[in-house]
Short mmCIF file of C-alpha atoms and ligand atoms in Angstrom, two decimals:
data_model
loop_
_atom_site.label_atom_id
_atom_site.label_comp_id
_atom_site.label_asym_id
_atom_site.label_seq_id
_atom_site.Cartn_x
_atom_site.Cartn_y
_atom_site.Cartn_z
CA UNK M 1 -145.78 126.35 -48.75
CA UNK M 2 -149.51 126.13 -48.43
CA UNK M 3 -151.01 122.36 -48.81
CA UNK M 4 -152.14 122.69 -52.21
CA UNK M 5 -148.55 123.51 -53.43
CA UNK M 6 -147.23 120.86 -51.21
CA UNK M 7 -149.43 118.30 -53.92
CA UNK M 8 -147.72 120.59 -56.76
CA UNK M 9 -144.11 119.72 -55.41
CA UNK M 10 -143.87 116.55 -53.22
CA UNK M 11 -143.80 113.08 -54.58
CA UNK M 12 -146.24 112.31 -51.99
CA UNK M 13 -147.93 114.80 -48.94
CA UNK M 14 -147.85 113.23 -45.60
CA UNK M 15 -150.79 113.81 -43.20
CA UNK M 16 -152.69 112.81 -40.12
CA UNK M 17 -156.00 113.80 -38.64
CA UNK M 18 -157.37 114.32 -35.08
CA UNK M 19 -160.17 114.87 -33.17
CA UNK M 20 -160.38 117.47 -30.88
CA UNK M 21 -160.68 115.95 -26.88
CA UNK M 22 -164.04 116.01 -25.38
CA UNK M 23 -163.57 117.95 -22.34
CA UNK M 24 -161.21 120.81 -21.85
CA UNK M 25 -159.07 118.99 -18.95
CA UNK M 26 -157.57 116.73 -21.57
CA UNK M 27 -155.98 119.50 -23.98
CA UNK M 28 -152.80 119.05 -21.77
CA UNK M 29 -152.63 115.37 -23.06
CA UNK M 30 -153.77 116.88 -26.57
CA UNK M 31 -150.92 118.85 -26.64
CA UNK M 32 -148.21 115.79 -25.79
CA UNK M 33 -149.77 113.94 -28.70
CA UNK M 34 -149.69 116.58 -31.28
CA UNK M 35 -146.09 117.29 -30.04
CA UNK M 36 -145.30 113.80 -30.56
CA UNK M 37 -146.70 113.36 -34.29
CA UNK M 38 -144.75 116.35 -34.66
CA UNK M 39 -141.53 114.77 -35.00
CA UNK M 40 -143.13 112.56 -37.72
CA UNK M 41 -142.71 115.62 -40.23
CA UNK M 42 -146.29 115.60 -40.98
CA UNK M 43 -147.06 117.78 -44.46
CA UNK M 44 -150.30 118.96 -42.47
CA UNK M 45 -152.37 117.75 -39.70
CA UNK M 46 -156.45 117.55 -40.24
CA UNK M 47 -158.52 118.50 -37.02
CA UNK M 48 -162.43 117.08 -37.61
CA UNK M 49 -165.43 118.71 -36.50
CA UNK M 50 -167.94 117.30 -33.96
CA UNK M 51 -168.80 116.99 -30.45
CA UNK M 52 -165.82 119.20 -29.81
CA UNK M 53 -166.12 121.25 -32.57
CA UNK M 54 -169.86 122.29 -32.02
CA UNK M 55 -170.99 121.08 -28.33
CA UNK M 56 -168.61 122.12 -25.79
CA UNK M 57 -165.34 120.45 -25.36
CA UNK M 58 -162.30 122.03 -27.17
CA UNK M 59 -162.59 123.21 -30.37
CA UNK M 60 -161.51 122.50 -33.57
CA UNK M 61 -160.20 125.94 -34.01
CA UNK M 62 -158.47 125.68 -30.64
CA UNK M 63 -156.38 122.45 -31.66
CA UNK M 64 -155.66 124.07 -35.31
CA UNK M 65 -154.45 126.84 -33.53
CA UNK M 66 -151.94 124.64 -31.62
CA UNK M 67 -151.12 123.05 -34.48
CA UNK M 68 -150.42 125.92 -36.61
CA UNK M 69 -148.68 128.36 -34.24
CA UNK M 70 -147.22 126.54 -31.29
CA UNK M 71 -146.39 123.59 -33.61
CA UNK M 72 -145.69 125.33 -37.12
CA UNK M 73 -147.46 122.70 -39.05
CA UNK M 74 -150.11 123.80 -41.22
CA UNK M 75 -153.28 122.93 -40.20
CA UNK M 76 -156.49 121.93 -42.11
CA UNK M 77 -159.81 122.78 -39.76
CA UNK M 78 -162.64 120.54 -41.02
CA UNK M 79 -166.36 122.50 -41.07
CA UNK M 80 -169.83 120.84 -41.62
CA UNK M 81 -172.84 121.99 -42.87
CA UNK M 82 -174.98 120.02 -40.32
CA UNK M 83 -175.93 122.48 -37.42
CA UNK M 84 -174.47 125.29 -39.09
CA UNK M 85 -176.11 128.20 -40.88
CA UNK M 86 -174.33 131.10 -42.67
CA UNK M 87 -173.99 133.16 -39.61
CA UNK M 88 -172.27 130.41 -37.43
CA UNK M 89 -169.67 129.20 -40.56
CA UNK M 90 -169.12 132.76 -41.04
CA UNK M 91 -168.02 132.72 -37.12
CA UNK M 92 -165.93 129.95 -37.57
CA UNK M 93 -164.31 130.97 -40.33
CA UNK M 94 -163.32 134.56 -38.63
CA UNK M 95 -161.96 132.86 -35.83
CA UNK M 96 -159.44 130.82 -38.58
CA UNK M 97 -158.61 133.44 -40.11
CA UNK M 98 -157.45 135.49 -37.15
CA UNK M 99 -155.03 132.82 -36.57
CA UNK M 100 -153.92 132.02 -39.32
CA UNK M 101 -155.18 129.27 -40.20
CA UNK M 102 -156.10 129.35 -43.87
CA UNK M 103 -157.04 125.69 -44.85
CA UNK M 104 -160.75 124.07 -44.99
CA UNK M 105 -162.44 120.86 -45.52
CA UNK M 106 -165.67 121.28 -46.23
CA UNK M 107 -167.84 118.66 -44.93
CA UNK M 108 -171.73 118.19 -45.24
CA UNK M 109 -171.35 116.51 -41.79
CA UNK M 110 -173.52 112.57 -41.08
CA UNK M 111 -176.67 113.03 -40.38
CA UNK M 112 -177.72 112.08 -36.61
CA UNK M 113 -180.59 112.90 -34.51
CA UNK M 114 -178.83 115.59 -32.56
CA UNK M 115 -177.54 118.04 -35.52
CA UNK M 116 -180.26 119.93 -37.60
CA UNK M 117 -179.88 120.07 -41.03
CA UNK M 118 -178.53 123.81 -42.56
CA UNK M 119 -180.74 126.16 -43.75
CA UNK M 120 -178.19 127.34 -45.67
CA UNK M 121 -176.06 124.31 -46.91
CA UNK M 122 -177.45 121.07 -48.12
CA UNK M 123 -174.22 119.80 -49.67
CA UNK M 124 -170.40 120.21 -49.05
CA UNK M 125 -170.17 122.35 -52.26
CA UNK M 126 -172.91 124.81 -50.70
CA UNK M 127 -170.30 125.28 -47.96
CA UNK M 128 -167.15 125.13 -50.44
CA UNK M 129 -168.74 128.33 -52.63
CA UNK M 130 -169.58 129.94 -49.20
CA UNK M 131 -166.00 130.05 -47.97
CA UNK M 132 -164.76 131.33 -51.24
CA UNK M 133 -167.26 133.78 -51.05
CA UNK M 134 -166.25 135.26 -47.45
CA UNK M 135 -162.19 133.84 -47.76
CA UNK M 136 -161.21 134.12 -51.06
CA UNK M 137 -157.50 133.93 -49.91
CA UNK M 138 -158.68 130.11 -47.95
CA UNK M 139 -158.18 127.01 -49.69
CA UNK M 140 -161.25 124.71 -49.38
CA UNK M 141 -160.28 120.85 -49.39
CA UNK M 142 -163.14 117.64 -49.82
CA UNK M 143 -164.25 114.50 -48.93
CA UNK M 144 -164.17 111.75 -51.36
CA UNK M 145 -165.22 107.84 -51.39
CA UNK M 146 -163.53 104.99 -52.88
CA UNK M 147 -166.40 102.95 -52.58
CA UNK M 148 -168.81 105.75 -52.90
CA UNK M 149 -170.94 107.49 -50.35
CA UNK M 150 -173.94 105.16 -48.44
CA UNK M 151 -176.61 107.96 -49.60
CA UNK M 152 -175.38 107.76 -53.41
CA UNK M 153 -176.88 105.17 -55.57
CA UNK M 154 -173.92 104.31 -57.71
CA UNK M 155 -170.15 105.16 -57.38
CA UNK M 156 -170.44 106.91 -60.83
CA UNK M 157 -172.95 109.14 -59.33
CA UNK M 158 -170.67 110.16 -56.47
CA UNK M 159 -167.92 110.56 -58.60
CA UNK M 160 -169.86 113.00 -60.49
CA UNK M 161 -171.02 115.18 -57.95
CA UNK M 162 -167.10 115.65 -57.16
CA UNK M 163 -166.80 117.39 -59.92
CA UNK M 164 -169.74 120.15 -58.34
CA UNK M 165 -167.07 120.43 -55.31
CA UNK M 166 -164.19 120.99 -57.72
CA UNK M 167 -166.05 123.23 -59.23
CA UNK M 168 -167.12 125.00 -56.11
CA UNK M 169 -163.31 125.64 -55.21
CA UNK M 170 -161.88 122.67 -54.05
CA UNK M 171 -158.21 122.23 -54.44
CA UNK M 172 -157.62 118.68 -52.68
CA UNK M 173 -159.71 115.64 -51.94
CA UNK M 174 -159.33 113.54 -48.74
CA UNK M 175 -160.55 109.72 -48.99
CA UNK M 176 -162.93 108.31 -46.40
CA UNK M 177 -160.88 104.86 -44.95
CA UNK M 178 -160.34 102.00 -46.97
CA UNK M 179 -158.71 98.78 -46.39
CA UNK M 180 -158.71 97.35 -49.76
CA UNK M 181 -156.44 99.34 -52.32
CA UNK M 182 -157.82 98.13 -55.05
CA UNK M 183 -161.22 99.73 -54.46
CA UNK M 184 -158.95 102.98 -54.23
CA UNK M 185 -157.58 102.33 -57.72
CA UNK M 186 -160.94 102.14 -59.44
CA UNK M 187 -162.16 105.08 -57.72
CA UNK M 188 -159.17 106.98 -58.75
CA UNK M 189 -159.19 105.61 -62.89
CA UNK M 190 -163.27 106.63 -62.57
CA UNK M 191 -162.69 109.97 -60.91
CA UNK M 192 -159.51 111.01 -63.61
CA UNK M 193 -161.86 110.04 -66.69
CA UNK M 194 -164.72 112.10 -65.23
CA UNK M 195 -162.57 115.30 -65.39
CA UNK M 196 -161.82 114.98 -61.15
CA UNK M 197 -158.07 116.69 -61.77
CA UNK M 198 -157.95 117.66 -58.21
CA UNK M 199 -155.40 115.65 -56.18
CA UNK M 200 -156.41 112.86 -53.80
CA UNK M 201 -155.17 111.73 -50.58
CA UNK M 202 -155.59 107.81 -49.40
CA UNK M 203 -156.94 107.52 -46.07
CA UNK M 204 -155.61 104.81 -43.84
CA UNK M 205 -156.83 103.70 -40.93
CA UNK M 206 -154.77 101.14 -38.49
CA UNK M 207 -157.15 98.30 -36.89
CA UNK M 208 -155.09 97.71 -33.60
CA UNK M 209 -157.66 97.28 -31.03
CA UNK M 210 -160.88 94.89 -30.80
CA UNK M 211 -162.74 97.56 -30.17
CA UNK M 212 -162.29 99.25 -33.56
CA UNK M 213 -163.08 96.13 -35.25
CA UNK M 214 -166.59 96.33 -33.66
CA UNK M 215 -166.95 100.27 -34.18
CA UNK M 216 -165.26 101.05 -37.06
CA UNK M 217 -165.27 97.97 -39.36
CA UNK M 218 -168.60 96.59 -38.01
CA UNK M 219 -169.98 100.37 -39.20
CA UNK M 220 -168.20 101.14 -42.22
CA UNK M 221 -169.11 99.91 -45.56
CA UNK M 222 -165.67 99.54 -46.21
CA UNK M 223 -164.74 96.48 -48.35
CA UNK M 224 -162.46 93.60 -46.28
CA UNK M 225 -160.22 91.81 -48.06
CA UNK M 226 -159.88 88.10 -47.02
CA UNK M 227 -156.28 88.72 -46.03
CA UNK M 228 -157.65 91.55 -43.61
CA UNK M 229 -160.69 89.51 -42.23
CA UNK M 230 -158.17 86.64 -42.22
CA UNK M 231 -155.72 89.06 -39.55
CA UNK M 232 -158.98 89.85 -37.54
CA UNK M 233 -160.24 86.37 -36.94
CA UNK M 234 -156.72 85.18 -36.41
CA UNK M 235 -155.97 87.89 -33.58
CA UNK M 236 -158.75 89.29 -32.21
CA UNK M 237 -158.27 87.73 -28.87
CA UNK M 238 -154.87 88.55 -28.66
CA UNK M 239 -154.27 92.04 -27.95
CA UNK M 240 -150.63 92.26 -28.97
CA UNK M 241 -150.69 90.34 -31.93
CA UNK M 242 -153.58 92.31 -32.99
CA UNK M 243 -151.54 95.47 -32.61
CA UNK M 244 -148.87 94.36 -34.65
CA UNK M 245 -150.62 92.51 -37.21
CA UNK M 246 -153.06 95.85 -37.55
CA UNK M 247 -149.65 98.12 -37.62
CA UNK M 248 -148.09 95.39 -40.31
CA UNK M 249 -151.49 95.47 -42.27
CA UNK M 250 -151.36 99.50 -42.53
CA UNK M 251 -147.72 99.79 -43.29
CA UNK M 252 -148.31 97.46 -46.30
CA UNK M 253 -151.20 99.00 -47.42
CA UNK M 254 -149.63 102.44 -47.24
CA UNK M 255 -146.74 101.22 -48.84
CA UNK M 256 -148.53 99.97 -51.62
CA UNK M 257 -150.53 102.96 -51.78
CA UNK M 258 -147.19 105.24 -52.13
CA UNK M 259 -145.79 103.34 -54.76
CA UNK M 260 -149.06 103.08 -56.85
CA UNK M 261 -148.85 107.09 -57.15
CA UNK M 262 -151.21 108.22 -54.56
CA UNK M 263 -150.65 112.18 -54.55
CA UNK M 264 -150.61 111.66 -50.61
CA UNK M 265 -151.35 109.39 -47.46
CA UNK M 266 -153.81 110.16 -44.72
CA UNK M 267 -153.07 108.60 -41.00
CA UNK M 268 -156.38 107.75 -39.34
CA UNK M 269 -154.57 107.67 -36.41
CA UNK M 270 -156.92 107.99 -33.83
CA UNK M 271 -154.83 110.50 -31.76
CA UNK M 272 -152.32 108.07 -30.73
CA UNK M 273 -149.04 108.91 -31.62
CA UNK M 274 -147.31 105.78 -31.01
CA UNK M 275 -149.33 104.15 -33.58
CA UNK M 276 -149.00 106.90 -35.87
CA UNK M 277 -144.95 106.66 -35.02
CA UNK M 278 -144.73 102.96 -35.85
CA UNK M 279 -146.76 103.58 -39.57
CA UNK M 280 -144.50 106.72 -40.13
CA UNK M 281 -141.29 103.90 -39.47
CA UNK M 282 -142.69 101.52 -41.96
CA UNK M 283 -143.04 104.37 -44.78
CA UNK M 284 -140.70 106.88 -44.07
CA UNK M 285 -138.17 105.79 -46.78
CA UNK M 286 -140.54 106.13 -49.78
CA UNK M 287 -141.35 109.75 -48.92
P1 LIG A 1 -171.43 115.90 -49.59
O1 LIG A 1 -170.19 115.93 -50.77
O2 LIG A 1 -172.25 117.08 -49.75
O3 LIG A 1 -172.26 114.35 -50.49
C1 LIG A 1 -172.78 113.74 -49.45
C2 LIG A 1 -173.84 112.88 -50.61
O4 LIG A 1 -174.54 114.29 -51.01
C3 LIG A 1 -173.16 111.57 -51.44
O5 LIG A 1 -173.88 111.13 -51.88
C4 LIG A 1 -172.83 113.29 -52.59
O6 LIG A 1 -172.84 112.15 -53.60
C5 LIG A 1 -174.14 113.85 -52.67
N1 LIG A 1 -174.23 114.71 -53.37
C6 LIG A 1 -173.28 115.94 -53.25
N2 LIG A 1 -173.14 117.08 -53.95
C7 LIG A 1 -174.10 117.15 -54.20
C8 LIG A 1 -174.84 117.86 -55.40
N3 LIG A 1 -174.94 118.98 -55.38
N4 LIG A 1 -176.38 117.79 -55.17
C9 LIG A 1 -176.98 116.00 -55.30
N5 LIG A 1 -176.37 115.47 -54.48
C10 LIG A 1 -174.54 115.83 -53.94
N6 LIG A 1 -168.08 113.80 -40.03
C11 LIG A 1 -167.95 115.68 -39.13
O7 LIG A 1 -169.33 115.50 -38.81
N7 LIG A 1 -166.89 115.66 -38.76
C12 LIG A 1 -165.67 115.86 -39.38
O8 LIG A 1 -164.51 116.28 -39.07
C13 LIG A 1 -165.58 114.80 -40.53
N8 LIG A 1 -164.77 114.31 -41.15
C14 LIG A 1 -164.00 113.71 -42.43
C15 LIG A 1 -163.04 113.56 -43.09
C16 LIG A 1 -162.96 112.87 -44.15
C17 LIG A 1 -161.80 112.90 -44.84
C18 LIG A 1 -164.45 112.26 -44.60
C19 LIG A 1 -164.03 111.11 -45.74
C20 LIG A 1 -165.67 112.26 -43.65
C21 LIG A 1 -165.67 113.11 -42.66
N9 LIG A 1 -166.97 113.32 -42.35
C22 LIG A 1 -166.59 113.93 -41.18
C23 LIG A 1 -168.28 112.73 -42.26
C24 LIG A 1 -168.93 113.51 -43.37
O9 LIG A 1 -169.33 114.51 -43.09
C25 LIG A 1 -170.31 112.16 -44.20
O10 LIG A 1 -169.57 111.19 -44.99
C26 LIG A 1 -171.03 113.22 -44.67
O11 LIG A 1 -172.24 111.94 -45.04
C27 LIG A 1 -170.81 113.36 -46.12
O12 LIG A 1 -169.78 114.53 -46.08
P2 LIG A 1 -169.45 115.18 -47.70
O13 LIG A 1 -168.83 115.73 -47.11
O14 LIG A 1 -168.37 114.00 -48.27
O15 LIG A 1 -170.92 114.97 -48.16
#
């Protein structure tokens, strides 16, 4: 069954994100992690495109190959516009085609000084068009932002741009992480009213370590509900308690999303199989 067909048949599609290791010597550890995640029966696993995908280290294609062909789980390979032109994007698509991976998350990529703008793709929808033109048998997926993309003037404008992504051939959208489910429901309502009919998976990241508070929570523009900030201030100096509280918060968030009718839930588990397993245990009765 393709990922797109899963959204037509399953009540809630369950997926996990992973990222390629920065060094080739870490690939064995990565394989152990992914093999542990296989036991959670994810409907698909997505693989990010970043340092590993574009500048040394293990490539996105290599990790996707292991997931698809060794673990026999559908792999969703991320591909970004930044730093890629038509020739390099086509090369990645050919490599994916050769290993049987037919699902691509088309993204613009974040602007960083190290990444040149793409001469061919200004927006993710341009890359989506290109993928459908080069590989009509591929399924294209896209990103969306329940609280609006930081560069967008308004959430409404950002949602209107999702319609362009939809017209470019995207078949499914994955959200940025968020901690407040009311933001997701409000976004879903806006998107449906704007004519976005694609299935939308809700992305949830458990905050289980102090370093994530500094890196992820502080840098993300996600709204922080008072229950969440209370949890952080109460447990940030107690690693074991923060771990348990972070899992508990994410499980409650996920259960509410599944019961609230989300088309899919996507775990940003940061390559941590034990965390993914705890989250899965907390929601498996609903899946
Ligand atoms: P776009 O869809 O191009 O949107 C970017 C901005 O342009 C938005 O403000 C949008 O409203 C606007 N826009 C879109 N289309 C148009 C148009 N046609 N005309 C005018 N304005 C338009 N980054 C990585 O580097 N590697 C990854 O693997 C990765 N994975 C991600 C996975 C998910 C689920 C998410 C949510 C993000 C991920 N990112 C990743 C980060 C992402 O690349 C950045 O958030 C980036 O800034 C925007 O990407 P996008 O695909 O949403 O861009």
